[in-house]
Each structure stands twice: as structure tokens, then as C-alpha cells.
CSV table of C-alpha atoms in Angstrom, one decimal:
chain,number,residue,atom,x,y,z
T,15,UNK,CA,0.1,-0.1,-0.2
T,16,UNK,CA,1.4,3.4,-0.9
T,17,UNK,CA,1.4,5.6,1.9
T,18,UNK,CA,0.4,9.2,0.6
T,19,UNK,CA,2.8,12.4,0.8
T,20,UNK,CA,0.7,13.9,3.6
T,21,UNK,CA,0.7,11.0,5.9
T,22,UNK,CA,4.5,11.1,5.4
T,23,UNK,CA,4.9,14.8,5.8
T,24,UNK,CA,2.7,14.2,9.2
T,25,UNK,CA,4.9,11.5,10.3
T,26,UNK,CA,8.0,14.0,9.5
T,27,UNK,CA,6.7,16.8,11.6
T,28,UNK,CA,5.6,14.6,14.6
T,29,UNK,CA,9.7,13.8,14.9
T,30,UNK,CA,10.4,17.6,14.3
T,31,UNK,CA,8.0,18.2,17.2
T,32,UNK,CA,8.9,15.4,19.2
T,33,UNK,CA,10.4,17.1,22.4
T,34,UNK,CA,12.7,14.1,23.1
T,35,UNK,CA,14.1,14.4,19.9
T,36,UNK,CA,16.4,16.8,18.1
T,37,UNK,CA,13.9,18.5,16.2
T,38,UNK,CA,14.1,22.1,17.7
T,39,UNK,CA,17.9,22.0,17.3
T,40,UNK,CA,17.9,20.2,13.9
T,41,UNK,CA,15.3,22.5,12.2
T,42,UNK,CA,15.6,26.3,12.6
T,43,UNK,CA,12.7,27.0,10.5
T,44,UNK,CA,9.8,24.9,9.8
T,45,UNK,CA,7.5,25.3,7.0
T,46,UNK,CA,4.3,23.5,8.3
T,47,UNK,CA,1.7,25.1,6.1
T,48,UNK,CA,3.4,25.6,3.0
T,49,UNK,CA,4.5,21.8,3.3
T,50,UNK,CA,1.1,20.6,4.1
T,51,UNK,CA,-0.4,22.6,1.3
T,52,UNK,CA,2.7,20.9,-1.2
T,53,UNK,CA,1.7,17.6,0.3
T,54,UNK,CA,-1.6,17.8,-0.3
T,55,UNK,CA,-0.8,19.0,-4.1
T,56,UNK,CA,1.6,16.1,-4.7
T,57,UNK,CA,-1.1,13.8,-3.8
T,58,UNK,CA,-3.5,15.0,-6.2
T,59,UNK,CA,-1.2,14.9,-8.9
T,60,UNK,CA,-0.3,11.3,-7.9
T,61,UNK,CA,-4.1,10.4,-7.9
T,62,UNK,CA,-4.3,12.0,-11.3
T,63,UNK,CA,-1.4,9.9,-12.4
T,64,UNK,CA,1.0,13.2,-13.0
T,65,UNK,CA,4.4,13.2,-11.7
T,66,UNK,CA,6.7,15.9,-11.9
T,67,UNK,CA,9.9,13.9,-11.7
T,68,UNK,CA,11.5,11.9,-9.2
T,69,UNK,CA,11.3,14.2,-6.3
T,70,UNK,CA,7.8,14.6,-6.5
T,71,UNK,CA,6.3,14.1,-3.2
T,72,UNK,CA,9.3,13.8,-1.4
T,73,UNK,CA,9.9,15.5,2.0
T,74,UNK,CA,13.1,17.6,1.7
T,75,UNK,CA,14.9,19.9,4.3
T,76,UNK,CA,17.2,22.7,3.2
T,77,UNK,CA,20.4,23.7,5.1
T,78,UNK,CA,19.9,27.4,6.6
T,79,UNK,CA,22.2,29.0,3.8
T,80,UNK,CA,19.9,28.6,1.1
T,81,UNK,CA,18.1,31.8,0.0
T,82,UNK,CA,14.1,31.6,0.3
T,83,UNK,CA,12.2,34.6,-0.8
T,84,UNK,CA,11.3,37.0,1.8
T,85,UNK,CA,13.5,35.3,4.3
T,86,UNK,CA,16.7,36.4,5.9
T,87,UNK,CA,19.7,33.6,5.0
T,88,UNK,CA,21.1,33.6,8.6
T,89,UNK,CA,23.8,30.7,7.6
T,90,UNK,CA,24.0,29.7,11.3
T,91,UNK,CA,24.7,33.2,12.5
T,92,UNK,CA,22.9,35.2,15.1
T,93,UNK,CA,24.7,38.1,13.6
T,94,UNK,CA,23.2,37.4,10.4
T,95,UNK,CA,20.0,36.8,11.6
T,96,UNK,CA,19.9,40.2,13.2
T,97,UNK,CA,21.3,42.4,10.2
T,98,UNK,CA,21.0,40.5,6.9
T,99,UNK,CA,18.0,41.6,4.7
T,100,UNK,CA,15.4,39.0,3.2
T,101,UNK,CA,16.4,37.3,0.4
T,102,UNK,CA,14.9,38.7,-3.0
T,103,UNK,CA,14.2,35.5,-4.6
T,104,UNK,CA,14.9,31.7,-4.0
T,105,UNK,CA,18.3,30.0,-4.8
T,106,UNK,CA,18.0,28.3,-8.1
T,107,UNK,CA,18.5,24.9,-6.3
T,108,UNK,CA,15.6,25.7,-4.1
T,109,UNK,CA,13.2,26.6,-7.3
T,110,UNK,CA,14.5,23.3,-9.2
T,111,UNK,CA,13.5,21.4,-5.7
T,112,UNK,CA,9.9,23.3,-5.7
T,113,UNK,CA,9.4,22.5,-9.5
T,114,UNK,CA,10.1,18.9,-9.4
T,115,UNK,CA,7.4,18.7,-6.4
T,116,UNK,CA,9.6,18.3,-3.5
T,117,UNK,CA,7.9,19.2,-0.4
T,118,UNK,CA,10.4,21.6,1.6
T,119,UNK,CA,9.4,20.9,5.4
T,120,UNK,CA,12.5,22.9,7.1
T,121,UNK,CA,15.6,24.7,7.1
T,122,UNK,CA,18.1,23.2,9.1
T,123,UNK,CA,21.0,23.9,11.2
T,124,UNK,CA,24.6,24.2,10.6
T,125,UNK,CA,28.2,25.3,11.6
T,126,UNK,CA,28.3,29.0,11.6
T,127,UNK,CA,29.1,30.4,7.9
T,128,UNK,CA,29.2,26.1,7.3
T,129,UNK,CA,32.9,26.7,8.7
T,130,UNK,CA,33.5,23.4,10.8
T,131,UNK,CA,33.5,19.9,10.3
T,132,UNK,CA,32.4,19.1,14.1
T,133,UNK,CA,28.7,20.8,13.4
T,134,UNK,CA,28.5,22.7,16.8
T,135,UNK,CA,26.7,25.6,16.8
T,136,UNK,CA,26.7,27.8,20.1
T,137,UNK,CA,23.9,30.4,18.6
T,138,UNK,CA,21.0,27.6,17.8
T,139,UNK,CA,22.2,24.5,19.6
T,140,UNK,CA,24.2,21.4,18.5
T,141,UNK,CA,21.8,18.7,17.3
T,142,UNK,CA,23.0,15.6,19.0
T,143,UNK,CA,24.3,12.6,16.8
T,144,UNK,CA,21.5,9.7,16.3
T,145,UNK,CA,23.8,7.0,17.2
T,146,UNK,CA,24.9,8.7,20.7
T,147,UNK,CA,23.3,12.3,21.7
T,148,UNK,CA,26.3,12.9,23.5
T,149,UNK,CA,28.3,13.2,20.5
T,150,UNK,CA,28.3,15.8,17.6
T,151,UNK,CA,26.9,15.0,14.0
T,152,UNK,CA,29.6,16.4,11.9
T,153,UNK,CA,29.4,19.3,9.7
T,154,UNK,CA,28.7,22.0,8.7
T,155,UNK,CA,25.7,20.3,7.4
T,156,UNK,CA,25.0,19.1,11.0
T,157,UNK,CA,21.1,19.4,11.2
T,158,UNK,CA,20.8,18.3,7.8
T,159,UNK,CA,22.1,14.8,8.5
T,160,UNK,CA,20.2,15.0,11.4
T,161,UNK,CA,17.1,15.2,9.9
T,162,UNK,CA,17.6,12.6,7.5
T,163,UNK,CA,18.9,10.0,9.7
T,164,UNK,CA,16.1,10.9,12.4
T,165,UNK,CA,13.2,10.9,9.9
T,166,UNK,CA,12.4,14.3,10.3
T,167,UNK,CA,12.9,14.4,6.3
T,168,UNK,CA,13.5,12.1,3.8
T,169,UNK,CA,16.4,13.9,1.9
T,170,UNK,CA,18.3,16.7,2.9
T,171,UNK,CA,20.1,19.1,1.1
T,172,UNK,CA,23.5,20.4,2.4
T,173,UNK,CA,26.7,22.1,0.9
T,174,UNK,CA,30.1,20.5,0.6
T,175,UNK,CA,33.2,22.7,0.5
T,176,UNK,CA,35.7,20.6,2.6
T,177,UNK,CA,33.3,17.6,3.6
T,178,UNK,CA,30.0,18.9,4.5
T,179,UNK,CA,27.9,16.4,3.2
T,180,UNK,CA,30.1,13.5,3.5
T,181,UNK,CA,31.3,14.2,7.3
T,182,UNK,CA,27.7,14.2,8.8
T,183,UNK,CA,26.9,11.6,6.5
T,184,UNK,CA,29.5,9.1,7.7
T,185,UNK,CA,29.2,10.3,11.7
T,186,UNK,CA,25.2,9.6,11.5
T,187,UNK,CA,25.6,6.6,9.5
T,188,UNK,CA,24.0,7.4,6.3
T,189,UNK,CA,24.9,8.2,2.6
T,190,UNK,CA,26.4,11.8,1.9
T,191,UNK,CA,27.2,13.3,-1.6
T,192,UNK,CA,29.6,15.6,-3.0
T,193,UNK,CA,28.9,16.2,-6.7
T,194,UNK,CA,31.4,17.7,-9.6
T,195,UNK,CA,30.9,21.3,-8.3
T,196,UNK,CA,29.9,22.5,-11.8
T,197,UNK,CA,26.9,20.7,-12.5
T,198,UNK,CA,24.7,22.1,-9.7
T,199,UNK,CA,24.5,26.2,-9.6
T,200,UNK,CA,25.6,27.5,-6.1
T,201,UNK,CA,23.9,31.1,-6.7
T,202,UNK,CA,21.5,31.8,-3.8
T,203,UNK,CA,23.6,29.7,-1.5
T,204,UNK,CA,25.5,31.7,1.0
T,205,UNK,CA,29.4,31.5,-0.1
T,206,UNK,CA,32.1,30.3,2.3
T,207,UNK,CA,34.6,29.6,-1.3
T,208,UNK,CA,33.6,30.8,-4.2
T,209,UNK,CA,35.7,28.6,-6.3
T,210,UNK,CA,35.2,25.3,-4.2
T,211,UNK,CA,31.7,25.4,-2.9
T,212,UNK,CA,29.3,22.4,-4.0
T,213,UNK,CA,25.5,21.5,-3.2
T,214,UNK,CA,24.8,17.9,-2.6
T,215,UNK,CA,22.2,15.6,-0.7
T,216,UNK,CA,22.2,13.6,2.5
T,217,UNK,CA,19.7,10.5,2.6
T,218,UNK,CA,19.6,7.0,3.7
T,219,UNK,CA,20.1,5.5,0.3
T,220,UNK,CA,22.4,6.1,-2.4
T,221,UNK,CA,19.3,6.2,-4.9
T,222,UNK,CA,17.4,8.9,-2.8
T,223,UNK,CA,20.8,11.0,-3.3
T,224,UNK,CA,20.8,10.4,-6.8
T,225,UNK,CA,17.3,11.7,-7.4
T,226,UNK,CA,17.7,14.5,-5.3
T,227,UNK,CA,21.4,15.0,-7.4
T,228,UNK,CA,19.7,14.7,-11.0
T,229,UNK,CA,16.8,17.3,-10.1
T,230,UNK,CA,19.1,19.9,-8.5
T,231,UNK,CA,21.4,19.5,-11.5
T,232,UNK,CA,18.6,19.9,-14.0
T,233,UNK,CA,19.2,16.3,-15.7
T,234,UNK,CA,16.8,13.4,-16.2
T,235,UNK,CA,16.6,10.5,-14.2
T,236,UNK,CA,17.0,7.2,-14.9
T,237,UNK,CA,16.3,4.5,-12.0
T,238,UNK,CA,20.1,3.2,-10.6
T,239,UNK,CA,21.3,0.2,-12.1
T,240,UNK,CA,23.9,-0.8,-9.7
T,241,UNK,CA,27.5,-1.2,-11.6
T,242,UNK,CA,29.0,-4.8,-12.1
T,243,UNK,CA,31.7,-5.1,-9.2
T,244,UNK,CA,33.3,-8.0,-10.8
T,245,UNK,CA,36.7,-6.7,-12.3
T,246,UNK,CA,35.9,-3.2,-11.1
T,247,UNK,CA,39.4,-1.1,-10.9
T,248,UNK,CA,39.6,0.2,-7.2
T,249,UNK,CA,42.4,2.1,-6.2
T,250,UNK,CA,43.0,2.0,-2.3
T,251,UNK,CA,44.9,5.0,-1.4
T,252,UNK,CA,47.6,5.0,0.6
T,253,UNK,CA,49.5,7.7,2.9
T,254,UNK,CA,47.8,10.6,4.7
T,255,UNK,CA,44.2,9.3,4.1
T,256,UNK,CA,44.9,6.1,6.2
T,257,UNK,CA,47.4,7.4,8.9
T,258,UNK,CA,46.3,7.7,12.5
T,259,UNK,CA,42.9,6.0,12.0
T,260,UNK,CA,41.2,5.3,15.5
T,261,UNK,CA,40.3,1.6,16.7
T,262,UNK,CA,37.0,1.6,15.0
T,263,UNK,CA,37.8,2.9,11.6
T,264,UNK,CA,41.2,0.7,11.5
T,265,UNK,CA,39.1,-2.3,12.2
T,266,UNK,CA,36.3,-1.8,9.7
T,267,UNK,CA,38.2,-0.9,6.8
T,268,UNK,CA,40.1,-3.9,6.0
T,269,UNK,CA,36.8,-5.5,6.7
T,270,UNK,CA,35.1,-3.3,3.9
T,271,UNK,CA,38.0,-4.1,1.3
T,272,UNK,CA,37.7,-7.6,1.8
T,273,UNK,CA,34.1,-7.6,1.2
T,274,UNK,CA,34.8,-5.5,-2.1
T,275,UNK,CA,37.9,-7.9,-2.8
T,276,UNK,CA,35.3,-11.2,-2.5
T,277,UNK,CA,33.0,-9.7,-4.6
T,278,UNK,CA,35.4,-9.8,-7.5
T,279,UNK,CA,36.9,-6.1,-7.5
T,280,UNK,CA,40.5,-5.6,-8.4
T,281,UNK,CA,41.7,-3.6,-5.5
T,282,UNK,CA,45.4,-2.1,-6.2
T,283,UNK,CA,47.3,0.3,-3.5
T,284,UNK,CA,48.0,3.6,-4.7
T,285,UNK,CA,50.3,6.5,-3.3
T,286,UNK,CA,49.0,9.7,-4.9
T,287,UNK,CA,52.1,12.3,-4.9
T,288,UNK,CA,49.6,14.7,-5.5
T,289,UNK,CA,48.1,14.9,-2.2
T,290,UNK,CA,51.7,15.8,-0.9
T,291,UNK,CA,51.5,19.0,-3.4
T,292,UNK,CA,48.0,19.8,-1.9
T,293,UNK,CA,49.5,19.9,1.3
T,294,UNK,CA,52.8,22.4,0.2
T,295,UNK,CA,49.8,24.7,-1.3
T,296,UNK,CA,47.9,24.9,1.8
T,297,UNK,CA,51.0,25.8,3.5
T,298,UNK,CA,50.7,28.9,2.2
T,299,UNK,CA,47.2,29.6,3.9
T,300,UNK,CA,45.1,27.5,1.4
T,301,UNK,CA,42.7,29.0,-1.3
T,302,UNK,CA,39.3,28.2,0.7
T,303,UNK,CA,40.4,30.0,3.8
T,304,UNK,CA,41.5,32.8,1.7
T,305,UNK,CA,38.2,33.1,0.1
T,306,UNK,CA,36.2,32.4,3.4
T,307,UNK,CA,38.1,35.3,4.9
T,308,UNK,CA,37.4,37.7,1.9
T,309,UNK,CA,33.6,36.8,2.4
T,310,UNK,CA,33.7,37.6,6.2
T,311,UNK,CA,36.2,40.6,6.6
T,312,UNK,CA,33.4,43.3,7.0
T,313,UNK,CA,31.6,41.1,9.8
T,314,UNK,CA,34.9,40.5,11.4
T,315,UNK,CA,36.0,44.1,11.7
T,316,UNK,CA,32.5,45.2,13.1
T,317,UNK,CA,30.9,42.1,15.4
T,318,UNK,CA,33.9,39.7,15.7
T,319,UNK,CA,32.6,39.1,19.0
T,320,UNK,CA,29.1,38.0,17.5
T,321,UNK,CA,30.8,34.9,15.6
T,322,UNK,CA,31.2,31.7,17.0
T,323,UNK,CA,34.6,31.7,18.5
T,324,UNK,CA,36.1,28.6,16.8
T,325,UNK,CA,34.8,29.7,13.5
T,326,UNK,CA,36.2,33.4,14.1
T,327,UNK,CA,39.8,31.7,14.8
T,328,UNK,CA,39.7,29.7,11.4
T,329,UNK,CA,38.7,32.9,9.4
T,330,UNK,CA,41.4,35.0,11.1
T,331,UNK,CA,44.2,32.5,10.5
T,332,UNK,CA,43.8,34.0,6.4
T,333,UNK,CA,43.7,37.4,7.4
T,334,UNK,CA,47.6,38.0,6.3
T,335,UNK,CA,47.3,35.7,3.3
T,336,UNK,CA,48.9,38.1,0.3
T,337,UNK,CA,47.5,38.6,-3.2
T,338,UNK,CA,50.4,37.2,-4.6
T,339,UNK,CA,50.2,33.7,-2.4
T,340,UNK,CA,46.6,33.4,-3.2
T,341,UNK,CA,47.5,34.0,-7.0
T,342,UNK,CA,50.3,31.0,-6.4
T,343,UNK,CA,47.8,29.0,-4.7
T,344,UNK,CA,45.1,29.2,-7.3
T,345,UNK,CA,47.6,28.3,-10.0
T,346,UNK,CA,49.0,25.7,-8.2
T,347,UNK,CA,46.0,24.1,-7.5
T,348,UNK,CA,44.7,24.2,-11.2
T,349,UNK,CA,47.9,22.3,-12.2
T,350,UNK,CA,47.8,19.4,-9.3
T,351,UNK,CA,43.6,19.2,-10.7
T,352,UNK,CA,45.1,18.0,-14.4
T,353,UNK,CA,47.8,16.1,-12.7
T,354,UNK,CA,45.3,14.5,-10.2
T,355,UNK,CA,42.7,13.5,-13.3
T,356,UNK,CA,45.5,12.1,-15.2
T,357,UNK,CA,46.9,9.9,-12.5
T,358,UNK,CA,43.4,8.3,-11.5
T,359,UNK,CA,42.2,7.9,-15.1
T,360,UNK,CA,42.8,4.1,-15.3
T,361,UNK,CA,41.1,3.7,-12.1
T,362,UNK,CA,36.9,3.5,-11.9
T,363,UNK,CA,37.4,4.3,-8.2
T,364,UNK,CA,39.3,5.5,-5.5
T,365,UNK,CA,38.6,4.6,-1.8
T,366,UNK,CA,39.7,5.8,1.7
T,367,UNK,CA,37.8,6.2,5.0
T,368,UNK,CA,35.3,9.3,5.0
T,369,UNK,CA,37.0,10.4,8.3
T,370,UNK,CA,40.0,8.9,10.2
T,371,UNK,CA,37.8,8.9,13.5
T,372,UNK,CA,34.4,8.2,14.8
T,373,UNK,CA,31.9,11.3,16.0
T,374,UNK,CA,33.8,13.0,19.2
T,375,UNK,CA,31.4,13.5,22.3
T,376,UNK,CA,30.5,16.9,22.8
T,377,UNK,CA,32.7,16.9,26.2
T,378,UNK,CA,35.7,16.1,23.7
T,379,UNK,CA,35.3,19.2,21.8
T,380,UNK,CA,34.5,21.7,24.6
T,381,UNK,CA,37.9,23.1,24.6
T,382,UNK,CA,39.1,25.6,21.9
T,383,UNK,CA,42.4,23.4,21.3
T,384,UNK,CA,40.5,19.9,21.2
T,385,UNK,CA,37.9,21.5,19.0
T,386,UNK,CA,40.5,22.5,16.7
T,387,UNK,CA,42.4,18.9,16.5
T,388,UNK,CA,39.6,17.2,16.2
T,389,UNK,CA,37.9,19.5,13.4
T,390,UNK,CA,41.1,19.2,11.7
T,391,UNK,CA,40.9,15.3,11.7
T,392,UNK,CA,37.6,14.9,10.5
T,393,UNK,CA,38.2,17.4,7.7
T,394,UNK,CA,41.4,15.6,6.7
T,395,UNK,CA,40.2,13.0,4.4
T,396,UNK,CA,37.3,14.6,2.9
T,397,UNK,CA,39.0,18.0,2.1
T,398,UNK,CA,41.3,16.5,-0.5
T,399,UNK,CA,38.1,15.6,-3.0
T,400,UNK,CA,37.6,19.4,-3.0
T,401,UNK,CA,40.8,20.6,-3.5
T,402,UNK,CA,41.3,18.3,-6.8
T,403,UNK,CA,37.5,19.1,-7.7
T,404,UNK,CA,36.6,15.4,-7.5
T,405,UNK,CA,33.1,13.7,-7.0
T,406,UNK,CA,32.6,11.6,-3.7
T,407,UNK,CA,30.3,9.7,-1.7
T,408,UNK,CA,30.4,8.4,1.7
T,409,UNK,CA,28.8,4.9,2.5
T,410,UNK,CA,28.2,3.6,5.8
T,411,UNK,CA,30.5,0.7,6.5
T,412,UNK,CA,29.2,-2.2,8.6
T,413,UNK,CA,28.7,-1.0,12.0
T,414,UNK,CA,27.9,-4.2,14.1
T,415,UNK,CA,26.4,-2.2,16.6
T,416,UNK,CA,28.8,0.5,17.2
T,417,UNK,CA,29.4,3.9,16.2
T,418,UNK,CA,28.9,4.7,12.6
T,419,UNK,CA,31.9,5.1,10.1
T,420,UNK,CA,32.0,5.8,6.5
T,421,UNK,CA,33.7,4.4,3.4
T,422,UNK,CA,34.4,7.1,0.7
T,423,UNK,CA,34.2,6.4,-3.0
T,424,UNK,CA,35.9,9.0,-5.3
T,425,UNK,CA,35.9,9.3,-8.6
T,426,UNK,CA,37.1,12.0,-11.4
T,427,UNK,CA,35.2,15.1,-12.2
T,428,UNK,CA,32.1,14.6,-14.3
T,429,UNK,CA,32.1,10.6,-13.5
T,430,UNK,CA,28.8,11.4,-11.2
T,431,UNK,CA,26.4,9.1,-13.1
T,432,UNK,CA,28.9,6.1,-13.0
T,433,UNK,CA,30.1,7.0,-9.2
T,434,UNK,CA,26.5,6.5,-8.2
T,435,UNK,CA,26.2,3.3,-10.0
T,436,UNK,CA,29.4,2.1,-8.2
T,437,UNK,CA,27.8,2.8,-5.0
T,438,UNK,CA,24.6,1.5,-5.5
T,439,UNK,CA,26.5,-1.6,-5.8
T,440,UNK,CA,28.6,-1.3,-3.0
T,441,UNK,CA,25.8,-0.2,-0.8
T,442,UNK,CA,23.8,-3.3,-2.1
T,443,UNK,CA,27.1,-5.3,-1.2
T,444,UNK,CA,27.1,-3.9,2.4
T,445,UNK,CA,23.9,-4.4,3.1
T,446,UNK,CA,24.0,-8.0,2.4
């Protein structure tokens, strides 16, 4: 029996409203009446045999940094909530979701300005991780992942500049996707890094992420056919991405690789010298931090005390990056992107752990120094994908009742459709 959109919406609203749940911290704005009207319209279309596409009637949440006409775009910031002007129009991504029949239920909490992988927000509260409410959810799309994992929506839309869809996806035990950035317009999404920001979905399945991705990219959607795993060329990355893994990740990674090998995938150990080049470029301050400082320097000069101290510290570190160094970093990054693309051309997919550690407890990141260390660890593996302009997906590794961890599958820029097919096969394999 098919469950109506209105029934599914009511169930999702019930989870948001549950006083024992995380709705108050995960969802900063709830579009209760608008969502009910959209659900009833979706049910009417379904009854008439009309479909607007693969998201028609789907319950969707959107991150707090997307423009919605007539609303202030807070981006997780108390200062912006107080002084920013309302958006004149919906972001293109929001327009595409609405046009595709999606039911937008809420705007979700996030790290202020999308600038930590922890997911903490001192202004609006930090939503607890679904696996252990005393632990952080991961960020920056924290409320997005919690809303999807806890059933407050069916698909959450986040952004990913250094791992902000994949990190919370991994830590919350669901799927997070980072697309080839040029495929989905970032206009109307409050920026962190103009040249690196991307928009992606977080959901409980690869198929749900693929449906959302197709609508946001303005592409037609075909049901996913899992790719054959026998003979698949899988590059297992060595070096930095597998160094200093915690006990849980260190145990589950070889288990996941063994499952792939037994399914017939051709695993090869790969050392990528380009990662060393990335580290060298970032030693000058990094492209993304320099761009982030540019976005926020006016607010820093006027209301620094209103910004999350952990975010403010990261922004301030880029204050003294020179124009010459920035230009050098942009040029060096472009050269390394081309080098990496050529290096992995003979592989179907690269794999490494999404994060080297499980979700820290909130107590473990309470002190500024501890926060900075854990944040750097959470971002370490995912930021590689953004630097090299690749596409990637985080899939839950086998849990065995413990805390969630993620395996990241990485592909060349533009290979999103192929990556979704591979991910669907790996998801099925892990589920079995």
C-alpha cells in the first residue's frame, strides 16, 4: 500500500515536534503550512497519474544557507539573523526542488558560515548525533544529516566545501554526496569559498541521493542500475588518508575492502604524490580559507564577538594571506587538478575512510584546542576531494552495533552518474 505524501509529512512533522528528539536543534525554520499544501498538491497529482519528476512528493529539508524569498539567510549566524536583508528570490536549487514537486519541510541547522566539520553551533544549539546524543553530528551540514537520519525528512540538501555533506553523513550512519561542483548552481547559497563550494544531498540511501542530485543538476533521472563489481578497478589510497585511524575505523576499513575483494573488485594500492602537492599549497594558507576571509572580513571588523569563537579563529588565520600567495595557490591548484585527473584515469574509483575517527563527544570538543584538533581530523580526508575538484560519496561501513563510520568512494570530475551506479552496488553489497 502506497503511503500518501500527507501521511509521510505528518510523520516527519511529528518527529520534528517530538520534545524528546532533536527537532528544535536540527530544524531552525519549519514550513508547516506550506509543506502541508505542497503535500496535498503532490497527492492530487499522484491520484491523477501526473508526476513532476523523481522528487515529486518527497519530503526535503534544506540547509540554513539557501536563499528563500522573503527570509533572511542566516547561514547559522546570529549576527546575520539580526542584520541581513531578506532574500529577494529563492536560490536556483530551491526553485528546482519546488518545480520538481519536492515538499520542503524545514531549514536545517549548521556550523556557522559552514566553517567546521564538527557541526557545533553555539547560537542555535548543536543537534545530537543519532547514534549517541552526547556526540557531535559532524558538519557543517549538521542539522541536515540529523534530519535525514532521524526521519524528519527523506532527503536533506546540504553544501560541501571541505566535506560538509560527507562528514555528517559518515558520522550519522547515512549517505552523503559531493558532486562535481560545476553541475549544480551555487547561486543563492551563502558562500564559504567561491571557487570550491558545491551542493549535495544527504539521505538514507544512494538512490535517494541520486534522485535529488538529478533534480538539482537539472538532469533527467533514470533508475539506478548497480554497476558490476567483478573486475572493477578500485584504487586503495595509501599515505595520509589512512594514517592515525582510530580503533573503530582501523578495524572496519580492512573489513570493507575484503568484502569488495570477495565480490571480484580488483584492488590496487595507490600512492598519490599529488596529495603532497596539496599539502604544500595549503601551507601558504589555502585557497578556501583566503576566500572565506574575503566573504566575512566586513563582519569580522564590525562584530567579531558575535561570531562562534571556533569559526572566528579559523577565519582570522587567513587574514594575512597575500594576493601574490593567493594567485600562486590558485595556479598551483589548477596544475595539481590536471595532474590528479590524469593519475587516476585508469581507475574506476578510489577508496579511503571518509573520516579517520568516529564522532567525538561534545565534551571532547569543549576546549578550543581540542576542538581545533578534532576538526582538523574530521576534515583531513574529505577536503582532498574538494581541492582536486573530484566527486565523492560516503557510504556507511558495517557497524556491528558500534558507532557509524564511512567509506568514501571517489571518482574523476564529471563521472557522477557512474559513481552513483558503483555506490549503489557497494551499498547493496554492504547491506547483504
